[in-house]
Structures are given as structure tokens and as C-alpha cells.
Amino acid sequence: MRIDVITLFPDFIAQSAGIGVVGRSQERELLTVKAWNPRDYATGNYRRVDERPFGGGPGMLMLNEPLTACLEAIRGDSEIPAKLIYLSPQGQPLTQAKAKELASAERLILMCGRYEGVDERFIERNVDEEISIGDYVLSGGELAAAVIIDAVGRLQDGALGHADSAAQDSFEDGLLDCPHYTRSEAWGTEGVPPVLLSGDHAAIAKWRRQQSLGRTWLRRPELLAGRPLNKADAALLVEFQAEHLKKVKKP
Ligand code: ADE
């Protein structure tokens, strides 16, 4: 997969995409991340990339011409078609399902806004999708782009060491992840749920499923709301809820 990023801070994108799982994916050529700076496509002595908005008011917008020239250069650099995604708080929220959908594309272009944002006409003409990483305002799209690159990069085939470790992630099944415990010698086994020491793989799988369901119910009940549970899951959750109530009722 290839991800092109339009950003006034290309070093940030190169560095954040150069570490950990995503960095390794790039080394293994499962993923290529390339940052493009609109300033390189700006004209004039000052290479301006910002402009005042019509209607006045505080703040500047990104200038259309360097953005357009930068996008043309990106499109011309490869024949692989790519959606242009603009990172903004006005976008659709990023979810694991969305990350999976994006991860299946051969190529994406991410555009990071700075200042007060981008001319609406540029968005209408060029942008295929707007995505937000949450209901808060960042000072630019770079952190959001780094989040998407990470979420999408780790889903590339062969990116994760353990073949099924993506399948066990939080949200993979619409549920939160279960708790995990290290085999730390210094910490021993105290506080570790006994079932994890039992060697009984079926019992362990059942406990993990129950913890996932229970944690989702406790911490993010809205994730369970429109989601019918099968009989086995419903029984596990009822048992978790009963245990939980016993614990909280204890004086
Ligand atoms: N740019 C500024 N805030 C953002 C957000 N919450 N998500 C994506 N891009 C942004």
C-alpha cells in the first residue's frame, strides 16, 4: 500500500511513520509513506501557503494554488488511483471498521490542514472523504494523519508478528479487549486470574470472551446497544454482571 500525505510538516509524518510496526512495514515494503509539502509548490519570493478568508474574521486559510499544484504532482507520480481524504473535525469519525476499509485500498492521499483550514471549493472539487479522529480540535491534521497511517499500516498483511494478533484487538469484534498479564518473574502470579494459569485453553478463551463483553458493558455500554448477542455471549455477560454486582455490593 502507498500513502501520500500533503503536509506543511513532512518531517513529522516521515518520523512518525518510521517507528514501530509502521516503520517495520515500510522496511519490508508492505507500505510506503511519502510526505509532500505544498510550500514546495508555492510561488513568489515568500512561497506563501496561507491566505485571508473572504468575509474577514480572524485566522488564515491554506492557499489553493500550492495545494492544487501539490495534488497534481502527487497524482502524476503514480498511476494508481487514490481517494483524497481530508483530516478535519468536520469529518466522519474514524472507527476500526473505517480503518479496515481504508487498509484495503492500494493507495490513499491524506491532506493535513493548518491554520483555520482549507477553501470549501477546494474540498468540493478534490476531496473524496473527510475524516475526524475525535470530537476535539487539533492545530493541524498531521497527528490525525499519523493516527490513520498507524491504524491502517498495522493492518497490512504481514505487518504484525503474530498472524492473529490483529484479530484479537479491541474493536475487531466491536468489543473492548480483555485484560492481559505478563509472565513477570518479579511480579509472580499474585493477582493473575487463576484460569490463566490453568493451561485449559477452552476455559481461557471463554474467560477472555467474558472479560471483553464485561468490560465493554462497564466502560462503553453504547457499543453493546445496537448489537444483538448470541446465546453463549449473552450467558457470559449475565454471569459477569452477576459477579460484578456481588463485588460492588460488598461492604
Ligand atoms: N484537524 C484538526 N482537528 C482534527 C480532528 N479532530 N480530526 C482530524 N483532523 C483534525
PDB file of C-alpha atoms and ligand atoms in Angstrom:
ATOM      1  CA  MET A   1       0.000   0.000   0.000  1.00  0.00           C
ATOM      2  CA  ARG A   2       1.085   3.551  -0.655  1.00  0.00           C
ATOM      3  CA  ILE A   3       0.033   6.603   1.383  1.00  0.00           C
ATOM      4  CA  ASP A   4       0.847  10.112   0.118  1.00  0.00           C
ATOM      5  CA  VAL A   5       0.471  12.899   2.662  1.00  0.00           C
ATOM      6  CA  ILE A   6       0.028  16.608   1.922  1.00  0.00           C
ATOM      7  CA  THR A   7       1.526  18.468   4.864  1.00  0.00           C
ATOM      8  CA  LEU A   8       3.430  21.609   5.807  1.00  0.00           C
ATOM      9  CA  PHE A   9       5.343  19.404   8.278  1.00  0.00           C
ATOM     10  CA  PRO A  10       6.716  16.494   6.214  1.00  0.00           C
ATOM     11  CA  ASP A  11       9.382  15.649   8.808  1.00  0.00           C
ATOM     12  CA  PHE A  12       6.740  14.867  11.397  1.00  0.00           C
ATOM     13  CA  ILE A  13       4.987  12.428   9.055  1.00  0.00           C
ATOM     14  CA  ALA A  14       8.289  10.794   7.993  1.00  0.00           C
ATOM     15  CA  GLN A  15       9.365  10.362  11.620  1.00  0.00           C
ATOM     16  CA  SER A  16       6.092   9.076  12.990  1.00  0.00           C
ATOM     17  CA  ALA A  17       5.718   6.627  10.086  1.00  0.00           C
ATOM     18  CA  GLY A  18       9.308   5.480  10.587  1.00  0.00           C
ATOM     19  CA  ILE A  19       8.901   3.863  14.004  1.00  0.00           C
ATOM     20  CA  GLY A  20       7.447   0.623  15.393  1.00  0.00           C
ATOM     21  CA  VAL A  21       5.131  -1.587  13.395  1.00  0.00           C
ATOM     22  CA  VAL A  22       4.579   1.012  10.654  1.00  0.00           C
ATOM     23  CA  GLY A  23       8.317   1.661  10.321  1.00  0.00           C
ATOM     24  CA  ARG A  24       8.919  -2.076  10.004  1.00  0.00           C
ATOM     25  CA  SER A  25       6.135  -2.348   7.409  1.00  0.00           C
ATOM     26  CA  GLN A  26       7.915   0.303   5.380  1.00  0.00           C
ATOM     27  CA  GLU A  27      11.255  -1.515   5.710  1.00  0.00           C
ATOM     28  CA  ARG A  28       9.561  -4.694   4.489  1.00  0.00           C
ATOM     29  CA  GLU A  29       7.966  -2.744   1.631  1.00  0.00           C
ATOM     30  CA  LEU A  30       4.438  -3.620   2.715  1.00  0.00           C
ATOM     31  CA  LEU A  31       3.747   0.096   2.940  1.00  0.00           C
ATOM     32  CA  THR A  32       5.243   3.292   1.510  1.00  0.00           C
ATOM     33  CA  VAL A  33       4.517   6.651   3.131  1.00  0.00           C
ATOM     34  CA  LYS A  34       5.528   9.741   1.197  1.00  0.00           C
ATOM     35  CA  ALA A  35       5.092  13.288   2.511  1.00  0.00           C
ATOM     36  CA  TRP A  36       4.616  16.229   0.143  1.00  0.00           C
ATOM     37  CA  ASN A  37       4.958  19.864   1.168  1.00  0.00           C
ATOM     38  CA  PRO A  38       2.654  22.389  -0.560  1.00  0.00           C
ATOM     39  CA  ARG A  39       5.314  25.012   0.178  1.00  0.00           C
ATOM     40  CA  ASP A  40       7.477  23.326  -2.483  1.00  0.00           C
ATOM     41  CA  TYR A  41       4.735  24.204  -4.981  1.00  0.00           C
ATOM     42  CA  ALA A  42       4.240  27.806  -3.801  1.00  0.00           C
ATOM     43  CA  THR A  43       5.389  30.669  -5.980  1.00  0.00           C
ATOM     44  CA  GLY A  44       6.791  34.123  -5.229  1.00  0.00           C
ATOM     45  CA  ASN A  45       9.664  35.221  -3.061  1.00  0.00           C
ATOM     46  CA  TYR A  46       7.918  34.286   0.144  1.00  0.00           C
ATOM     47  CA  ARG A  47       6.472  30.941  -1.040  1.00  0.00           C
ATOM     48  CA  ARG A  48       3.239  31.792   0.704  1.00  0.00           C
ATOM     49  CA  VAL A  49       0.920  28.950   1.607  1.00  0.00           C
ATOM     50  CA  ASP A  50      -1.729  30.888   3.558  1.00  0.00           C
ATOM     51  CA  GLU A  51      -4.384  33.402   2.603  1.00  0.00           C
ATOM     52  CA  ARG A  52      -7.037  35.534   4.316  1.00  0.00           C
ATOM     53  CA  PRO A  53     -10.672  34.344   4.115  1.00  0.00           C
ATOM     54  CA  PHE A  54     -13.461  36.162   2.285  1.00  0.00           C
ATOM     55  CA  GLY A  55     -15.782  37.766   4.776  1.00  0.00           C
ATOM     56  CA  GLY A  56     -12.980  38.690   7.138  1.00  0.00           C
ATOM     57  CA  GLY A  57     -12.564  37.366  10.632  1.00  0.00           C
ATOM     58  CA  PRO A  58      -9.529  36.045  12.439  1.00  0.00           C
ATOM     59  CA  GLY A  59      -7.241  33.382  11.050  1.00  0.00           C
ATOM     60  CA  MET A  60      -5.916  32.329   7.693  1.00  0.00           C
ATOM     61  CA  LEU A  61      -6.729  29.510   5.292  1.00  0.00           C
ATOM     62  CA  MET A  62      -4.410  27.304   3.265  1.00  0.00           C
ATOM     63  CA  LEU A  63      -3.855  28.864  -0.147  1.00  0.00           C
ATOM     64  CA  ASN A  64      -5.497  26.951  -3.017  1.00  0.00           C
ATOM     65  CA  GLU A  65      -2.780  27.218  -5.689  1.00  0.00           C
ATOM     66  CA  PRO A  66       0.071  25.413  -3.856  1.00  0.00           C
ATOM     67  CA  LEU A  67      -2.387  22.752  -2.663  1.00  0.00           C
ATOM     68  CA  THR A  68      -3.657  22.193  -6.199  1.00  0.00           C
ATOM     69  CA  ALA A  69      -0.140  22.018  -7.680  1.00  0.00           C
ATOM     70  CA  CYS A  70       0.960  19.644  -4.904  1.00  0.00           C
ATOM     71  CA  LEU A  71      -2.045  17.371  -5.506  1.00  0.00           C
ATOM     72  CA  GLU A  72      -1.350  17.362  -9.263  1.00  0.00           C
ATOM     73  CA  ALA A  73       2.248  16.325  -8.604  1.00  0.00           C
ATOM     74  CA  ILE A  74       1.066  13.506  -6.323  1.00  0.00           C
ATOM     75  CA  ARG A  75      -1.483  12.248  -8.854  1.00  0.00           C
ATOM     76  CA  GLY A  76       1.187  12.426 -11.557  1.00  0.00           C
ATOM     77  CA  ASP A  77       3.719  10.483  -9.501  1.00  0.00           C
ATOM     78  CA  SER A  78       1.842   7.190  -9.790  1.00  0.00           C
ATOM     79  CA  GLU A  79      -0.929   5.804 -11.936  1.00  0.00           C
ATOM     80  CA  ILE A  80      -2.543   4.029  -9.014  1.00  0.00           C
ATOM     81  CA  PRO A  81      -5.877   5.767  -8.363  1.00  0.00           C
ATOM     82  CA  ALA A  82      -6.294   7.131  -4.851  1.00  0.00           C
ATOM     83  CA  LYS A  83      -9.023   8.728  -2.772  1.00  0.00           C
ATOM     84  CA  LEU A  84      -8.162  12.116  -1.291  1.00  0.00           C
ATOM     85  CA  ILE A  85      -9.004  12.193   2.395  1.00  0.00           C
ATOM     86  CA  TYR A  86      -9.044  15.496   4.264  1.00  0.00           C
ATOM     87  CA  LEU A  87      -8.461  15.258   8.008  1.00  0.00           C
ATOM     88  CA  SER A  88     -10.790  17.633   9.813  1.00  0.00           C
ATOM     89  CA  PRO A  89     -13.027  17.788  12.866  1.00  0.00           C
ATOM     90  CA  GLN A  90     -15.981  18.088  10.448  1.00  0.00           C
ATOM     91  CA  GLY A  91     -15.288  14.608   9.052  1.00  0.00           C
ATOM     92  CA  GLN A  92     -16.827  11.210   9.743  1.00  0.00           C
ATOM     93  CA  PRO A  93     -15.382   9.675  12.909  1.00  0.00           C
ATOM     94  CA  LEU A  94     -12.562   7.181  12.445  1.00  0.00           C
ATOM     95  CA  THR A  95     -13.510   3.691  13.632  1.00  0.00           C
ATOM     96  CA  GLN A  96     -11.800   0.318  13.381  1.00  0.00           C
ATOM     97  CA  ALA A  97     -14.265  -0.593  10.596  1.00  0.00           C
ATOM     98  CA  LYS A  98     -13.214   2.547   8.697  1.00  0.00           C
ATOM     99  CA  ALA A  99      -9.530   1.748   9.274  1.00  0.00           C
ATOM    100  CA  LYS A 100     -10.119  -1.708   7.788  1.00  0.00           C
ATOM    101  CA  GLU A 101     -11.870  -0.242   4.768  1.00  0.00           C
ATOM    102  CA  LEU A 102      -9.011   2.222   4.187  1.00  0.00           C
ATOM    103  CA  ALA A 103      -6.422  -0.533   4.705  1.00  0.00           C
ATOM    104  CA  SER A 104      -7.822  -2.470   1.755  1.00  0.00           C
ATOM    105  CA  ALA A 105      -7.064   0.383  -0.694  1.00  0.00           C
ATOM    106  CA  GLU A 106      -3.949   0.183  -2.801  1.00  0.00           C
ATOM    107  CA  ARG A 107      -3.259   3.877  -2.342  1.00  0.00           C
ATOM    108  CA  LEU A 108      -4.558   6.833  -0.292  1.00  0.00           C
ATOM    109  CA  ILE A 109      -3.816  10.539  -0.244  1.00  0.00           C
ATOM    110  CA  LEU A 110      -4.187  12.259   3.132  1.00  0.00           C
ATOM    111  CA  MET A 111      -4.393  16.047   3.340  1.00  0.00           C
ATOM    112  CA  CYS A 112      -3.486  17.808   6.577  1.00  0.00           C
ATOM    113  CA  GLY A 113      -4.964  21.250   7.125  1.00  0.00           C
ATOM    114  CA  ARG A 114      -3.220  24.010   9.077  1.00  0.00           C
ATOM    115  CA  TYR A 115      -4.452  27.467  10.065  1.00  0.00           C
ATOM    116  CA  GLU A 116      -8.270  27.650  10.008  1.00  0.00           C
ATOM    117  CA  GLY A 117      -8.494  25.015   7.276  1.00  0.00           C
ATOM    118  CA  VAL A 118      -8.981  24.742   3.514  1.00  0.00           C
ATOM    119  CA  ASP A 119     -11.161  26.622   0.981  1.00  0.00           C
ATOM    120  CA  GLU A 120     -14.525  24.852   0.695  1.00  0.00           C
ATOM    121  CA  ARG A 121     -14.284  24.966  -3.123  1.00  0.00           C
ATOM    122  CA  PHE A 122     -11.011  23.003  -2.999  1.00  0.00           C
ATOM    123  CA  ILE A 123     -12.753  20.432  -0.793  1.00  0.00           C
ATOM    124  CA  GLU A 124     -15.766  20.196  -3.134  1.00  0.00           C
ATOM    125  CA  ARG A 125     -13.568  19.783  -6.211  1.00  0.00           C
ATOM    126  CA  ASN A 126     -10.974  17.382  -4.859  1.00  0.00           C
ATOM    127  CA  VAL A 127     -11.797  15.727  -1.567  1.00  0.00           C
ATOM    128  CA  ASP A 128     -13.467  12.298  -1.587  1.00  0.00           C
ATOM    129  CA  GLU A 129     -13.871  11.940   2.160  1.00  0.00           C
ATOM    130  CA  GLU A 130     -13.377  13.947   5.359  1.00  0.00           C
ATOM    131  CA  ILE A 131     -12.337  12.025   8.448  1.00  0.00           C
ATOM    132  CA  SER A 132     -12.114  13.174  12.071  1.00  0.00           C
ATOM    133  CA  ILE A 133     -10.189  11.323  14.769  1.00  0.00           C
ATOM    134  CA  GLY A 134     -12.432  12.637  17.547  1.00  0.00           C
ATOM    135  CA  ASP A 135     -14.569  15.474  18.824  1.00  0.00           C
ATOM    136  CA  TYR A 136     -11.787  17.867  19.706  1.00  0.00           C
ATOM    137  CA  VAL A 137      -9.815  20.383  17.684  1.00  0.00           C
ATOM    138  CA  LEU A 138      -6.148  19.869  16.863  1.00  0.00           C
ATOM    139  CA  SER A 139      -3.968  22.633  15.495  1.00  0.00           C
ATOM    140  CA  GLY A 140      -3.442  20.668  12.299  1.00  0.00           C
ATOM    141  CA  GLY A 141      -4.212  17.388  10.576  1.00  0.00           C
ATOM    142  CA  GLU A 142      -0.747  15.832  10.995  1.00  0.00           C
ATOM    143  CA  LEU A 143      -1.489  13.983  14.232  1.00  0.00           C
ATOM    144  CA  ALA A 144      -4.729  12.711  12.698  1.00  0.00           C
ATOM    145  CA  ALA A 145      -2.847  11.558   9.579  1.00  0.00           C
ATOM    146  CA  ALA A 146      -0.299   9.781  11.802  1.00  0.00           C
ATOM    147  CA  VAL A 147      -3.185   8.034  13.577  1.00  0.00           C
ATOM    148  CA  ILE A 148      -4.660   6.847  10.270  1.00  0.00           C
ATOM    149  CA  ILE A 149      -1.261   5.729   8.969  1.00  0.00           C
ATOM    150  CA  ASP A 150      -0.715   3.701  12.140  1.00  0.00           C
ATOM    151  CA  ALA A 151      -4.208   2.168  12.245  1.00  0.00           C
ATOM    152  CA  VAL A 152      -4.054   1.298   8.528  1.00  0.00           C
ATOM    153  CA  GLY A 153      -0.361   0.354   8.388  1.00  0.00           C
ATOM    154  CA  ARG A 154      -0.612  -2.272  11.125  1.00  0.00           C
ATOM    155  CA  LEU A 155      -3.462  -3.951   9.236  1.00  0.00           C
ATOM    156  CA  GLN A 156      -1.327  -4.666   6.161  1.00  0.00           C
ATOM    157  CA  ASP A 157      -0.776  -8.391   5.628  1.00  0.00           C
ATOM    158  CA  GLY A 158       2.420  -9.404   7.378  1.00  0.00           C
ATOM    159  CA  ALA A 159       2.774  -6.176   9.401  1.00  0.00           C
ATOM    160  CA  LEU A 160       2.115  -7.783  12.768  1.00  0.00           C
ATOM    161  CA  GLY A 161       4.361 -10.528  14.068  1.00  0.00           C
ATOM    162  CA  HIS A 162       1.628 -12.803  15.302  1.00  0.00           C
ATOM    163  CA  ALA A 163      -0.673 -13.768  12.466  1.00  0.00           C
ATOM    164  CA  ASP A 164      -3.805 -13.420  14.554  1.00  0.00           C
ATOM    165  CA  SER A 165      -2.886 -10.540  16.817  1.00  0.00           C
ATOM    166  CA  ALA A 166      -4.963  -8.062  14.792  1.00  0.00           C
ATOM    167  CA  ALA A 167      -7.947 -10.384  15.104  1.00  0.00           C
ATOM    168  CA  GLN A 168      -7.658 -10.149  18.909  1.00  0.00           C
ATOM    169  CA  ASP A 169      -7.573  -6.358  19.031  1.00  0.00           C
ATOM    170  CA  SER A 170     -10.110  -4.190  20.767  1.00  0.00           C
ATOM    171  CA  PHE A 171     -12.991  -3.316  18.405  1.00  0.00           C
ATOM    172  CA  GLU A 172     -12.098  -6.076  15.967  1.00  0.00           C
ATOM    173  CA  ASP A 173     -15.338  -7.696  17.052  1.00  0.00           C
ATOM    174  CA  GLY A 174     -16.993  -4.451  18.167  1.00  0.00           C
ATOM    175  CA  LEU A 175     -15.849  -5.206  21.747  1.00  0.00           C
ATOM    176  CA  LEU A 176     -13.075  -3.918  24.004  1.00  0.00           C
ATOM    177  CA  ASP A 177     -10.041  -6.124  24.580  1.00  0.00           C
ATOM    178  CA  CYS A 178      -9.732  -8.387  27.651  1.00  0.00           C
ATOM    179  CA  PRO A 179      -7.046  -7.720  30.320  1.00  0.00           C
ATOM    180  CA  HIS A 180      -3.559  -9.185  29.807  1.00  0.00           C
ATOM    181  CA  TYR A 181      -0.927 -10.288  32.353  1.00  0.00           C
ATOM    182  CA  THR A 182       2.832 -10.711  31.825  1.00  0.00           C
ATOM    183  CA  ARG A 183       4.878 -13.707  32.953  1.00  0.00           C
ATOM    184  CA  SER A 184       6.991 -11.336  35.020  1.00  0.00           C
ATOM    185  CA  GLU A 185       9.179 -13.260  37.474  1.00  0.00           C
ATOM    186  CA  ALA A 186       9.455 -10.346  39.855  1.00  0.00           C
ATOM    187  CA  TRP A 187       5.687  -9.912  39.989  1.00  0.00           C
ATOM    188  CA  GLY A 188       4.926 -13.647  40.201  1.00  0.00           C
ATOM    189  CA  THR A 189       1.364 -14.879  39.816  1.00  0.00           C
ATOM    190  CA  GLU A 190      -0.324 -12.841  42.525  1.00  0.00           C
ATOM    191  CA  GLY A 191      -3.347 -11.005  41.162  1.00  0.00           C
ATOM    192  CA  VAL A 192      -3.399 -13.104  37.987  1.00  0.00           C
ATOM    193  CA  PRO A 193      -6.808 -14.736  37.378  1.00  0.00           C
ATOM    194  CA  PRO A 194      -6.248 -18.454  38.187  1.00  0.00           C
ATOM    195  CA  VAL A 195      -7.843 -19.619  34.915  1.00  0.00           C
ATOM    196  CA  LEU A 196      -4.881 -18.110  33.013  1.00  0.00           C
ATOM    197  CA  LEU A 197      -2.554 -20.419  34.965  1.00  0.00           C
ATOM    198  CA  SER A 198      -4.718 -23.498  34.378  1.00  0.00           C
ATOM    199  CA  GLY A 199      -3.454 -24.488  30.927  1.00  0.00           C
ATOM    200  CA  ASP A 200      -7.095 -25.127  29.958  1.00  0.00           C
ATOM    201  CA  HIS A 201      -7.247 -23.349  26.607  1.00  0.00           C
ATOM    202  CA  ALA A 202     -11.016 -23.603  26.201  1.00  0.00           C
ATOM    203  CA  ALA A 203     -11.579 -22.144  29.667  1.00  0.00           C
ATOM    204  CA  ILE A 204      -9.072 -19.365  28.950  1.00  0.00           C
ATOM    205  CA  ALA A 205     -10.781 -18.456  25.659  1.00  0.00           C
ATOM    206  CA  LYS A 206     -14.151 -18.380  27.444  1.00  0.00           C
ATOM    207  CA  TRP A 207     -12.777 -16.177  30.251  1.00  0.00           C
ATOM    208  CA  ARG A 208     -11.247 -13.762  27.726  1.00  0.00           C
ATOM    209  CA  ARG A 209     -14.515 -13.511  25.815  1.00  0.00           C
ATOM    210  CA  GLN A 210     -16.389 -12.875  29.042  1.00  0.00           C
ATOM    211  CA  GLN A 211     -13.940 -10.144  30.070  1.00  0.00           C
ATOM    212  CA  SER A 212     -14.289  -8.488  26.658  1.00  0.00           C
ATOM    213  CA  LEU A 213     -18.058  -8.489  26.943  1.00  0.00           C
ATOM    214  CA  GLY A 214     -17.999  -7.372  30.577  1.00  0.00           C
ATOM    215  CA  ARG A 215     -15.509  -4.553  30.047  1.00  0.00           C
ATOM    216  CA  THR A 216     -17.464  -3.284  27.074  1.00  0.00           C
ATOM    217  CA  TRP A 217     -20.640  -3.303  29.193  1.00  0.00           C
ATOM    218  CA  LEU A 218     -18.893  -1.459  32.046  1.00  0.00           C
ATOM    219  CA  ARG A 219     -16.848   1.061  30.086  1.00  0.00           C
ATOM    220  CA  ARG A 220     -18.533   1.556  26.704  1.00  0.00           C
ATOM    221  CA  PRO A 221     -22.141   0.312  27.061  1.00  0.00           C
ATOM    222  CA  GLU A 222     -23.149   2.167  23.881  1.00  0.00           C
ATOM    223  CA  LEU A 223     -21.047  -0.313  21.873  1.00  0.00           C
ATOM    224  CA  LEU A 224     -23.356  -3.115  23.013  1.00  0.00           C
ATOM    225  CA  ALA A 225     -26.553  -1.144  22.436  1.00  0.00           C
ATOM    226  CA  GLY A 226     -27.436  -1.948  18.834  1.00  0.00           C
ATOM    227  CA  ARG A 227     -25.599  -5.270  18.846  1.00  0.00           C
ATOM    228  CA  PRO A 228     -27.559  -8.480  19.388  1.00  0.00           C
ATOM    229  CA  LEU A 229     -25.555 -11.069  21.363  1.00  0.00           C
ATOM    230  CA  ASN A 230     -25.718 -14.758  20.617  1.00  0.00           C
ATOM    231  CA  LYS A 231     -26.882 -17.116  23.386  1.00  0.00           C
ATOM    232  CA  ALA A 232     -23.376 -18.012  24.546  1.00  0.00           C
ATOM    233  CA  ASP A 233     -22.224 -14.362  24.734  1.00  0.00           C
ATOM    234  CA  ALA A 234     -25.455 -13.303  26.469  1.00  0.00           C
ATOM    235  CA  ALA A 235     -24.934 -16.013  29.112  1.00  0.00           C
ATOM    236  CA  LEU A 236     -21.319 -14.954  29.648  1.00  0.00           C
ATOM    237  CA  LEU A 237     -22.367 -11.332  30.088  1.00  0.00           C
ATOM    238  CA  VAL A 238     -25.158 -12.182  32.542  1.00  0.00           C
ATOM    239  CA  GLU A 239     -22.652 -14.167  34.617  1.00  0.00           C
ATOM    240  CA  PHE A 240     -20.157 -11.262  34.505  1.00  0.00           C
ATOM    241  CA  GLN A 241     -22.875  -8.806  35.542  1.00  0.00           C
ATOM    242  CA  ALA A 242     -23.914 -11.008  38.479  1.00  0.00           C
ATOM    243  CA  GLU A 243     -20.286 -11.285  39.659  1.00  0.00           C
ATOM    244  CA  HIS A 244     -19.824  -7.553  39.239  1.00  0.00           C
ATOM    245  CA  LEU A 245     -22.938  -6.743  41.266  1.00  0.00           C
ATOM    246  CA  LYS A 246     -21.754  -9.074  44.052  1.00  0.00           C
ATOM    247  CA  LYS A 247     -18.407  -7.228  44.131  1.00  0.00           C
ATOM    248  CA  VAL A 248     -19.860  -3.716  44.210  1.00  0.00           C
ATOM    249  CA  LYS A 249     -22.413  -4.667  46.862  1.00  0.00           C
ATOM    250  CA  LYS A 250     -19.701  -5.946  49.238  1.00  0.00           C
ATOM    251  CA  PRO A 251     -19.385  -3.541  52.198  1.00  0.00           C
TER     252      PRO A 251
HETATM  253  N1  ADE B   1      -7.685  18.521  12.401  1.00  0.00           N
HETATM  254  C1  ADE B   1      -7.964  19.266  13.477  1.00  0.00           C
HETATM  255  N2  ADE B   1      -8.682  18.590  14.360  1.00  0.00           N
HETATM  256  C2  ADE B   1      -8.888  17.337  13.834  1.00  0.00           C
HETATM  257  C3  ADE B   1      -9.575  16.179  14.270  1.00  0.00           C
HETATM  258  N3  ADE B   1     -10.232  16.133  15.442  1.00  0.00           N
HETATM  259  N4  ADE B   1      -9.565  15.111  13.462  1.00  0.00           N
HETATM  260  C4  ADE B   1      -8.941  15.154  12.281  1.00  0.00           C
HETATM  261  N5  ADE B   1      -8.286  16.219  11.821  1.00  0.00           N
HETATM  262  C5  ADE B   1      -8.252  17.320  12.580  1.00  0.00           C
END
